[in-house]
Amino acid sequence: MPVDIQPDRVVLRHPAGASTTVLLYGATVISWIAPSHSGLASTSGLTERLDTPGGVPATASHDAAGIAPLGAAAQFKSSDAAPPSERLFVSSLASLDGTKPVRGGIPICWPIFGPPSRDEYKGLKQHGFARSSVWSYGETVLDAAEGVSARFVLQNSAETEKVFPQPFKLVYTVTLAEHQLTTSLRVYNTGAQPLTFQALLHNYFRGDAAVAQVQPLKGIGYVDKVRDGARDTEQRDTVDVRQYTDRVYETAGGAYTLSFPPSTHLSIKTHNLPDVTVWNPQETGSGMADMEPGGWERYVCVEPGYVARFVSLPGGGEWWGQQVLTVL
Ligand code: TA6
């Protein structure tokens, strides 16, 4: 069953063995199981065409983020070397019952990232309320050999209006291909007043943090939250997280490779998410009640976002941000 709708989650299954699970709480992706493979020359996503009104244009070509139309998925090689494996980290102490944001997977940070930095958001908790709200399952967008895609919806409610008085509609599209997971967030300003927000996809990638490498970030300016927000420029060809790391790289290029040498490499390509946070708490993670013992040794967060500034969406407007995660 490619799309398995359960009371608290939706499981997407790809015929080639990949799967992903989306908790309705926070529309949090809590699992992405995918096979490894080599030789994929370029990444190609599915969702940007699915996520665009009017569906998949017949002659769509790669767009700036290197994302190609639906049919490109068929170019993936089917000769997978290793069996599918879990690509995301979720702490064994994470709450999955809706009592608190999930410690792991892909939490959605919206309408703010980090603690409230403006008076208008003072009623919000860190990273906003999207990750701690119950979303509704919207629809199955695609159910084919190329991929399986589902849409989730969150709209303003009496609950959100207590802390965020503006009307909005969020539509989150999750698309699973053989080696790829694409998640897209579309924000609709359903009110008449401008809607200002930040957005970030807080990916917890499973792997040995001691060998993790993120690139290319050399020459990119960043805010270092470990050094009280000091600004600096990355000097390294590859960024590791062997030390406590919490850096927001600004206007970072939008395309990254995360490696867990020698054999695991992932591509992260983004649309309209110009910044990227790299985070691993190291031993400071032991202070988090929902962090499993030593959990920080088994993940690195690489989090594309629009967070160095705020989006200001006019009344009736819409905004779209996307990430395409590919196992290389
Ligand atoms: O994205 C990195 C970060 O902002 C860190 O500063 C740390 O706070 C992390 O998010 C986890 O935040 P959370 O609210 O989920 O505990």
mmCIF file of C-alpha atoms and ligand atoms in Angstrom:
data_model
loop_
_atom_site.group_PDB
_atom_site.id
_atom_site.type_symbol
_atom_site.label_atom_id
_atom_site.label_comp_id
_atom_site.label_asym_id
_atom_site.label_seq_id
_atom_site.Cartn_x
_atom_site.Cartn_y
_atom_site.Cartn_z
ATOM 1 C CA MET A 1 0.000 0.000 0.000
ATOM 2 C CA PRO A 2 1.951 3.073 -1.222
ATOM 3 C CA VAL A 3 0.022 5.516 1.019
ATOM 4 C CA ASP A 4 -0.972 4.116 4.408
ATOM 5 C CA ILE A 5 -3.137 6.610 6.312
ATOM 6 C CA GLN A 6 -3.167 5.852 10.033
ATOM 7 C CA PRO A 7 -4.829 7.832 12.846
ATOM 8 C CA ASP A 8 -1.665 9.697 13.863
ATOM 9 C CA ARG A 9 0.645 9.235 10.874
ATOM 10 C CA VAL A 10 0.916 8.574 7.158
ATOM 11 C CA VAL A 11 3.400 6.074 5.730
ATOM 12 C CA LEU A 12 4.539 6.416 2.123
ATOM 13 C CA ARG A 13 6.104 3.353 0.544
ATOM 14 C CA HIS A 14 8.030 3.228 -2.721
ATOM 15 C CA PRO A 15 7.895 0.032 -4.789
ATOM 16 C CA ALA A 16 11.714 -0.164 -4.759
ATOM 17 C CA GLY A 17 11.827 -0.427 -0.972
ATOM 18 C CA ALA A 18 12.092 3.155 0.284
ATOM 19 C CA SER A 19 9.602 4.513 2.798
ATOM 20 C CA THR A 20 8.885 7.599 4.844
ATOM 21 C CA THR A 21 6.615 8.239 7.813
ATOM 22 C CA VAL A 22 4.984 11.579 8.561
ATOM 23 C CA LEU A 23 3.517 12.166 12.015
ATOM 24 C CA LEU A 24 0.409 14.371 11.808
ATOM 25 C CA TYR A 25 1.765 16.102 14.908
ATOM 26 C CA GLY A 26 3.915 18.819 13.429
ATOM 27 C CA ALA A 27 3.782 17.118 9.999
ATOM 28 C CA THR A 28 7.079 15.783 11.322
ATOM 29 C CA VAL A 29 8.858 13.315 9.062
ATOM 30 C CA ILE A 30 10.035 10.759 11.634
ATOM 31 C CA SER A 31 11.493 8.182 9.260
ATOM 32 C CA TRP A 32 13.079 8.068 5.831
ATOM 33 C CA ILE A 33 14.340 4.669 4.801
ATOM 34 C CA ALA A 34 16.227 4.626 1.524
ATOM 35 C CA PRO A 35 18.705 2.395 -0.283
ATOM 36 C CA SER A 36 22.204 3.623 -1.101
ATOM 37 C CA HIS A 37 23.395 3.731 -4.637
ATOM 38 C CA SER A 38 26.225 5.298 -6.615
ATOM 39 C CA GLY A 39 26.563 6.933 -9.999
ATOM 40 C CA LEU A 40 23.714 9.389 -9.791
ATOM 41 C CA ALA A 41 25.223 12.245 -11.790
ATOM 42 C CA SER A 42 22.657 14.828 -10.813
ATOM 43 C CA THR A 43 19.896 14.990 -8.305
ATOM 44 C CA SER A 44 16.420 15.502 -9.599
ATOM 45 C CA GLY A 45 13.381 16.142 -7.569
ATOM 46 C CA LEU A 46 9.743 15.417 -8.063
ATOM 47 C CA THR A 47 7.902 17.829 -5.909
ATOM 48 C CA GLU A 48 8.626 21.235 -7.366
ATOM 49 C CA ARG A 49 6.463 20.328 -10.360
ATOM 50 C CA LEU A 50 3.906 18.564 -8.203
ATOM 51 C CA ASP A 51 3.914 21.468 -5.831
ATOM 52 C CA THR A 52 3.337 24.002 -8.572
ATOM 53 C CA PRO A 53 -0.269 24.748 -9.489
ATOM 54 C CA GLY A 54 -1.120 22.960 -12.721
ATOM 55 C CA GLY A 55 1.001 19.938 -12.019
ATOM 56 C CA VAL A 56 3.906 18.708 -14.088
ATOM 57 C CA PRO A 57 4.542 20.777 -17.217
ATOM 58 C CA ALA A 58 5.475 18.533 -20.132
ATOM 59 C CA THR A 59 8.734 20.254 -21.009
ATOM 60 C CA ALA A 60 9.981 21.301 -17.606
ATOM 61 C CA SER A 61 13.760 21.382 -17.407
ATOM 62 C CA HIS A 62 16.111 21.491 -14.458
ATOM 63 C CA ASP A 63 15.482 24.676 -12.506
ATOM 64 C CA ALA A 64 18.086 26.694 -10.606
ATOM 65 C CA ALA A 65 18.186 24.174 -7.795
ATOM 66 C CA GLY A 66 18.984 21.394 -10.231
ATOM 67 C CA ILE A 67 15.555 19.924 -9.842
ATOM 68 C CA ALA A 68 13.976 18.194 -12.784
ATOM 69 C CA PRO A 69 10.405 17.235 -13.622
ATOM 70 C CA LEU A 70 8.522 14.146 -12.679
ATOM 71 C CA GLY A 71 9.871 11.974 -15.416
ATOM 72 C CA ALA A 72 13.457 12.442 -14.341
ATOM 73 C CA ALA A 73 12.908 10.019 -11.493
ATOM 74 C CA ALA A 74 12.900 7.271 -14.078
ATOM 75 C CA GLN A 75 16.595 8.058 -14.702
ATOM 76 C CA PHE A 76 17.545 6.732 -11.281
ATOM 77 C CA LYS A 77 19.554 3.532 -11.510
ATOM 78 C CA SER A 78 17.834 0.554 -9.958
ATOM 79 C CA SER A 79 21.136 -1.201 -9.186
ATOM 80 C CA ASP A 80 21.226 -0.502 -5.459
ATOM 81 C CA ALA A 81 24.265 -1.833 -3.637
ATOM 82 C CA ALA A 82 23.014 -1.842 -0.037
ATOM 83 C CA PRO A 83 19.586 -2.583 1.442
ATOM 84 C CA PRO A 84 17.443 0.407 2.423
ATOM 85 C CA SER A 85 18.470 2.011 5.724
ATOM 86 C CA GLU A 86 17.133 4.731 8.035
ATOM 87 C CA ARG A 87 18.506 8.146 7.089
ATOM 88 C CA LEU A 88 17.060 10.214 9.922
ATOM 89 C CA PHE A 89 17.772 10.254 13.631
ATOM 90 C CA VAL A 90 14.949 10.220 16.157
ATOM 91 C CA SER A 91 15.934 10.027 19.804
ATOM 92 C CA SER A 92 14.641 6.904 21.539
ATOM 93 C CA LEU A 93 13.398 9.305 24.239
ATOM 94 C CA ALA A 94 11.524 11.507 21.761
ATOM 95 C CA SER A 95 7.836 12.123 22.398
ATOM 96 C CA LEU A 96 5.757 10.865 19.462
ATOM 97 C CA ASP A 97 2.422 11.307 21.242
ATOM 98 C CA GLY A 98 1.975 15.010 20.577
ATOM 99 C CA THR A 99 3.035 16.144 24.020
ATOM 100 C CA LYS A 100 6.162 17.959 22.788
ATOM 101 C CA PRO A 101 8.050 18.575 19.554
ATOM 102 C CA VAL A 102 9.823 15.504 18.241
ATOM 103 C CA ARG A 103 13.533 15.278 19.096
ATOM 104 C CA GLY A 104 14.586 14.228 15.639
ATOM 105 C CA GLY A 105 13.299 13.606 12.130
ATOM 106 C CA ILE A 106 12.420 16.802 10.243
ATOM 107 C CA PRO A 107 10.588 19.275 12.498
ATOM 108 C CA ILE A 108 9.151 22.303 10.668
ATOM 109 C CA CYS A 109 10.171 25.609 12.215
ATOM 110 C CA TRP A 110 7.516 28.268 11.434
ATOM 111 C CA PRO A 111 6.677 31.190 11.765
ATOM 112 C CA ILE A 112 9.977 31.731 13.599
ATOM 113 C CA PHE A 113 13.325 30.010 13.926
ATOM 114 C CA GLY A 114 15.006 30.137 17.317
ATOM 115 C CA PRO A 115 13.616 32.163 20.220
ATOM 116 C CA PRO A 116 11.217 35.071 19.486
ATOM 117 C CA SER A 117 13.288 38.013 18.230
ATOM 118 C CA ARG A 118 10.437 40.464 17.662
ATOM 119 C CA ASP A 119 7.753 41.739 19.973
ATOM 120 C CA GLU A 120 4.996 40.450 17.712
ATOM 121 C CA TYR A 121 6.214 36.882 18.300
ATOM 122 C CA LYS A 122 6.730 37.110 22.059
ATOM 123 C CA GLY A 123 3.887 34.647 22.664
ATOM 124 C CA LEU A 124 5.598 31.953 20.598
ATOM 125 C CA LYS A 125 7.899 29.206 21.822
ATOM 126 C CA GLN A 126 11.272 28.574 20.226
ATOM 127 C CA HIS A 127 10.950 27.558 16.541
ATOM 128 C CA GLY A 128 7.254 28.520 16.442
ATOM 129 C CA PHE A 129 4.133 26.376 16.602
ATOM 130 C CA ALA A 130 4.070 24.475 13.272
ATOM 131 C CA ARG A 131 6.115 21.598 14.753
ATOM 132 C CA SER A 132 3.819 21.287 17.761
ATOM 133 C CA SER A 133 0.445 21.599 16.014
ATOM 134 C CA VAL A 134 -1.663 18.749 14.687
ATOM 135 C CA TRP A 135 -1.788 18.986 10.891
ATOM 136 C CA SER A 136 -4.439 17.347 8.759
ATOM 137 C CA TYR A 137 -3.797 14.909 5.962
ATOM 138 C CA GLY A 138 -4.711 16.785 2.776
ATOM 139 C CA GLU A 139 -4.454 14.438 -0.191
ATOM 140 C CA THR A 140 -2.409 11.892 -2.046
ATOM 141 C CA VAL A 141 -0.726 13.902 -4.766
ATOM 142 C CA LEU A 142 1.116 11.125 -6.558
ATOM 143 C CA ASP A 143 1.030 7.380 -6.325
ATOM 144 C CA ALA A 144 3.181 5.972 -9.102
ATOM 145 C CA ALA A 145 6.352 4.040 -9.797
ATOM 146 C CA GLU A 146 8.255 7.341 -10.024
ATOM 147 C CA GLY A 147 7.222 8.363 -6.554
ATOM 148 C CA VAL A 148 4.612 8.666 -3.849
ATOM 149 C CA SER A 149 3.554 12.085 -2.600
ATOM 150 C CA ALA A 150 1.201 13.319 0.087
ATOM 151 C CA ARG A 151 0.081 16.743 1.225
ATOM 152 C CA PHE A 152 -0.511 17.980 4.781
ATOM 153 C CA VAL A 153 -2.329 21.141 5.836
ATOM 154 C CA LEU A 154 -2.259 23.491 8.810
ATOM 155 C CA GLN A 155 -4.506 26.549 9.027
ATOM 156 C CA ASN A 156 -4.917 29.246 11.635
ATOM 157 C CA SER A 157 -7.183 28.220 14.491
ATOM 158 C CA ALA A 158 -8.374 29.524 17.848
ATOM 159 C CA GLU A 159 -5.261 27.840 19.262
ATOM 160 C CA THR A 160 -2.799 29.570 16.943
ATOM 161 C CA GLU A 161 -4.616 32.882 17.166
ATOM 162 C CA LYS A 162 -3.880 32.969 20.910
ATOM 163 C CA VAL A 163 -0.189 33.467 20.098
ATOM 164 C CA PHE A 164 -0.233 34.500 16.436
ATOM 165 C CA PRO A 165 -3.269 36.581 15.438
ATOM 166 C CA GLN A 166 -2.809 36.367 11.686
ATOM 167 C CA PRO A 167 -4.675 34.039 9.299
ATOM 168 C CA PHE A 168 -2.546 31.647 7.255
ATOM 169 C CA LYS A 169 -2.573 28.294 5.489
ATOM 170 C CA LEU A 170 0.442 25.993 5.333
ATOM 171 C CA VAL A 171 0.620 23.165 2.816
ATOM 172 C CA TYR A 172 3.477 20.686 3.291
ATOM 173 C CA THR A 173 4.158 18.233 0.470
ATOM 174 C CA VAL A 174 6.265 15.136 1.146
ATOM 175 C CA THR A 175 7.405 13.159 -1.884
ATOM 176 C CA LEU A 176 9.276 9.882 -1.799
ATOM 177 C CA ALA A 177 11.256 8.566 -4.752
ATOM 178 C CA GLU A 178 13.587 5.558 -4.871
ATOM 179 C CA HIS A 179 16.608 7.394 -3.447
ATOM 180 C CA GLN A 180 15.110 10.766 -2.695
ATOM 181 C CA LEU A 181 12.884 12.603 -0.235
ATOM 182 C CA THR A 182 11.539 16.021 -1.122
ATOM 183 C CA THR A 183 9.706 18.229 1.333
ATOM 184 C CA SER A 184 8.115 21.495 0.298
ATOM 185 C CA LEU A 185 6.430 24.108 2.432
ATOM 186 C CA ARG A 186 3.970 26.472 0.804
ATOM 187 C CA VAL A 187 2.721 29.403 2.886
ATOM 188 C CA TYR A 188 -0.488 31.194 1.932
ATOM 189 C CA ASN A 189 -1.355 34.563 3.434
ATOM 190 C CA THR A 190 -5.131 34.195 3.655
ATOM 191 C CA GLY A 191 -5.508 37.595 5.305
ATOM 192 C CA ALA A 192 -5.338 41.148 4.050
ATOM 193 C CA GLN A 193 -2.357 42.268 6.173
ATOM 194 C CA PRO A 194 1.258 41.330 5.383
ATOM 195 C CA LEU A 195 2.362 38.017 6.937
ATOM 196 C CA THR A 196 5.961 38.026 8.160
ATOM 197 C CA PHE A 197 7.709 34.791 9.057
ATOM 198 C CA GLN A 198 10.823 32.636 8.988
ATOM 199 C CA ALA A 199 10.871 29.014 7.891
ATOM 200 C CA LEU A 200 13.367 26.175 8.418
ATOM 201 C CA LEU A 201 13.407 22.412 7.914
ATOM 202 C CA HIS A 202 15.221 21.043 10.949
ATOM 203 C CA ASN A 203 16.737 17.851 9.516
ATOM 204 C CA TYR A 204 18.350 15.373 11.942
ATOM 205 C CA PHE A 205 20.473 13.170 9.672
ATOM 206 C CA ARG A 206 21.466 9.820 11.138
ATOM 207 C CA GLY A 207 25.202 9.007 11.014
ATOM 208 C CA ASP A 208 28.491 9.023 12.919
ATOM 209 C CA ALA A 209 28.884 12.637 14.012
ATOM 210 C CA ALA A 210 32.604 12.049 14.559
ATOM 211 C CA VAL A 211 33.186 11.758 10.805
ATOM 212 C CA ALA A 212 30.386 13.927 9.417
ATOM 213 C CA GLN A 213 31.374 16.489 6.775
ATOM 214 C CA VAL A 214 29.242 19.275 5.299
ATOM 215 C CA GLN A 215 30.299 21.201 2.190
ATOM 216 C CA PRO A 216 30.649 23.581 0.460
ATOM 217 C CA LEU A 217 30.498 26.324 3.082
ATOM 218 C CA LYS A 218 33.984 27.823 2.729
ATOM 219 C CA GLY A 219 33.805 31.609 2.455
ATOM 220 C CA ILE A 220 30.213 31.753 3.736
ATOM 221 C CA GLY A 221 29.400 34.164 6.564
ATOM 222 C CA TYR A 222 27.768 32.658 9.612
ATOM 223 C CA VAL A 223 26.345 33.518 13.009
ATOM 224 C CA ASP A 224 27.949 31.387 15.696
ATOM 225 C CA LYS A 225 25.416 30.645 18.443
ATOM 226 C CA VAL A 226 28.132 28.877 20.439
ATOM 227 C CA ARG A 227 29.991 32.210 20.627
ATOM 228 C CA ASP A 228 26.970 34.313 21.624
ATOM 229 C CA GLY A 229 26.031 35.167 18.063
ATOM 230 C CA ALA A 230 29.488 36.228 16.910
ATOM 231 C CA ARG A 231 29.715 36.680 13.167
ATOM 232 C CA ASP A 232 32.503 35.003 11.206
ATOM 233 C CA THR A 233 33.360 33.503 7.811
ATOM 234 C CA GLU A 234 33.892 29.791 7.282
ATOM 235 C CA GLN A 235 37.501 28.981 6.441
ATOM 236 C CA ARG A 236 37.275 25.208 6.110
ATOM 237 C CA ASP A 237 36.663 23.257 2.911
ATOM 238 C CA THR A 238 34.486 20.844 4.883
ATOM 239 C CA VAL A 239 32.629 21.579 8.105
ATOM 240 C CA ASP A 240 32.717 18.930 10.832
ATOM 241 C CA VAL A 241 30.814 18.788 14.143
ATOM 242 C CA ARG A 242 33.486 17.199 16.306
ATOM 243 C CA GLN A 243 33.094 20.222 18.595
ATOM 244 C CA TYR A 244 29.774 21.629 19.860
ATOM 245 C CA THR A 245 28.506 23.375 16.711
ATOM 246 C CA ASP A 246 25.557 25.707 16.226
ATOM 247 C CA ARG A 247 26.094 27.944 13.196
ATOM 248 C CA VAL A 248 23.636 29.710 10.913
ATOM 249 C CA TYR A 249 25.304 30.125 7.509
ATOM 250 C CA GLU A 250 23.658 32.979 5.656
ATOM 251 C CA THR A 251 22.963 32.964 1.898
ATOM 252 C CA ALA A 252 24.968 29.763 1.770
ATOM 253 C CA GLY A 253 24.368 28.694 -1.825
ATOM 254 C CA GLY A 254 21.414 26.369 -1.393
ATOM 255 C CA ALA A 255 23.146 23.114 -2.391
ATOM 256 C CA TYR A 256 25.208 20.972 -0.011
ATOM 257 C CA THR A 257 26.686 17.517 0.403
ATOM 258 C CA LEU A 258 26.565 15.760 3.752
ATOM 259 C CA SER A 259 29.008 12.872 4.025
ATOM 260 C CA PHE A 260 29.538 10.212 6.639
ATOM 261 C CA PRO A 261 32.740 8.768 5.139
ATOM 262 C CA PRO A 262 33.580 6.387 3.704
ATOM 263 C CA SER A 263 30.353 5.210 2.221
ATOM 264 C CA THR A 264 27.412 7.488 2.985
ATOM 265 C CA HIS A 265 26.811 10.679 1.035
ATOM 266 C CA LEU A 266 23.658 12.751 0.708
ATOM 267 C CA SER A 267 22.837 15.700 -1.491
ATOM 268 C CA ILE A 268 20.736 18.549 -0.122
ATOM 269 C CA LYS A 269 19.348 20.892 -2.753
ATOM 270 C CA THR A 270 17.014 23.728 -1.877
ATOM 271 C CA HIS A 271 14.680 26.258 -3.398
ATOM 272 C CA ASN A 272 14.076 29.568 -1.609
ATOM 273 C CA LEU A 273 15.803 28.398 1.580
ATOM 274 C CA PRO A 274 19.011 30.432 1.228
ATOM 275 C CA ASP A 275 20.424 29.860 4.723
ATOM 276 C CA VAL A 276 21.540 26.673 6.417
ATOM 277 C CA THR A 277 22.112 25.828 10.081
ATOM 278 C CA VAL A 278 24.635 23.185 11.108
ATOM 279 C CA TRP A 279 24.082 21.919 14.646
ATOM 280 C CA ASN A 280 25.373 19.224 16.932
ATOM 281 C CA PRO A 281 25.263 19.840 20.694
ATOM 282 C CA GLN A 282 27.915 17.280 21.598
ATOM 283 C CA GLU A 283 27.837 16.655 25.357
ATOM 284 C CA THR A 284 25.619 19.699 25.958
ATOM 285 C CA GLY A 285 22.919 17.480 24.464
ATOM 286 C CA SER A 286 22.868 15.504 27.731
ATOM 287 C CA GLY A 287 20.904 18.434 29.146
ATOM 288 C CA MET A 288 17.922 17.679 26.885
ATOM 289 C CA ALA A 289 15.384 15.442 28.633
ATOM 290 C CA ASP A 290 14.388 13.785 25.342
ATOM 291 C CA MET A 291 17.933 13.187 24.055
ATOM 292 C CA GLU A 292 18.896 9.538 24.343
ATOM 293 C CA PRO A 293 22.226 8.920 26.093
ATOM 294 C CA GLY A 294 25.013 9.823 23.657
ATOM 295 C CA GLY A 295 22.446 10.620 20.951
ATOM 296 C CA TRP A 296 24.560 13.514 19.711
ATOM 297 C CA GLU A 297 27.145 10.988 18.529
ATOM 298 C CA ARG A 298 24.627 9.595 16.028
ATOM 299 C CA TYR A 299 23.361 12.613 14.102
ATOM 300 C CA VAL A 300 24.145 15.952 12.557
ATOM 301 C CA CYS A 301 21.544 18.596 11.867
ATOM 302 C CA VAL A 302 21.795 20.324 8.479
ATOM 303 C CA GLU A 303 18.812 22.633 8.349
ATOM 304 C CA PRO A 304 17.918 24.652 5.244
ATOM 305 C CA GLY A 305 15.898 27.735 6.048
ATOM 306 C CA TYR A 306 14.889 31.293 5.377
ATOM 307 C CA VAL A 307 16.043 32.576 8.763
ATOM 308 C CA ALA A 308 18.602 35.370 8.378
ATOM 309 C CA ARG A 309 15.722 37.696 7.668
ATOM 310 C CA PHE A 310 11.916 37.528 7.562
ATOM 311 C CA VAL A 311 9.670 36.865 4.585
ATOM 312 C CA SER A 312 7.043 39.595 4.264
ATOM 313 C CA LEU A 313 4.149 38.129 2.327
ATOM 314 C CA PRO A 314 1.475 40.575 1.150
ATOM 315 C CA GLY A 315 -2.190 39.787 1.729
ATOM 316 C CA GLY A 316 -3.310 36.971 -0.568
ATOM 317 C CA GLY A 317 0.295 36.117 -1.433
ATOM 318 C CA GLU A 318 2.042 32.753 -1.310
ATOM 319 C CA TRP A 319 5.618 31.631 -0.607
ATOM 320 C CA TRP A 320 7.314 28.348 -1.373
ATOM 321 C CA GLY A 321 10.406 26.717 0.098
ATOM 322 C CA GLN A 322 11.700 23.242 -0.748
ATOM 323 C CA GLN A 323 14.461 20.768 -0.027
ATOM 324 C CA VAL A 324 15.425 17.747 -2.124
ATOM 325 C CA LEU A 325 17.353 15.120 -0.150
ATOM 326 C CA THR A 326 19.083 12.479 -2.258
ATOM 327 C CA VAL A 327 21.137 9.471 -1.204
ATOM 328 C CA LEU A 328 24.097 9.377 -3.590
HETATM 329 O O1 TA6 B 1 18.813 24.551 14.878
HETATM 330 C C1 TA6 B 1 19.700 24.581 15.969
HETATM 331 C C2 TA6 B 1 18.935 25.020 17.212
HETATM 332 O O2 TA6 B 1 18.395 26.309 17.052
HETATM 333 C C3 TA6 B 1 19.872 24.929 18.410
HETATM 334 O O3 TA6 B 1 20.212 26.211 18.886
HETATM 335 C C4 TA6 B 1 19.072 24.105 19.419
HETATM 336 O O4 TA6 B 1 18.259 24.950 20.214
HETATM 337 C C5 TA6 B 1 18.269 23.220 18.457
HETATM 338 O O5 TA6 B 1 17.838 24.119 17.462
HETATM 339 C C6 TA6 B 1 17.155 22.418 19.096
HETATM 340 O O6 TA6 B 1 16.117 23.264 19.465
HETATM 341 P P1 TA6 B 1 14.844 22.575 20.219
HETATM 342 O O7 TA6 B 1 13.894 23.716 20.474
HETATM 343 O O8 TA6 B 1 14.266 21.545 19.287
HETATM 344 O O9 TA6 B 1 15.406 21.925 21.461
#
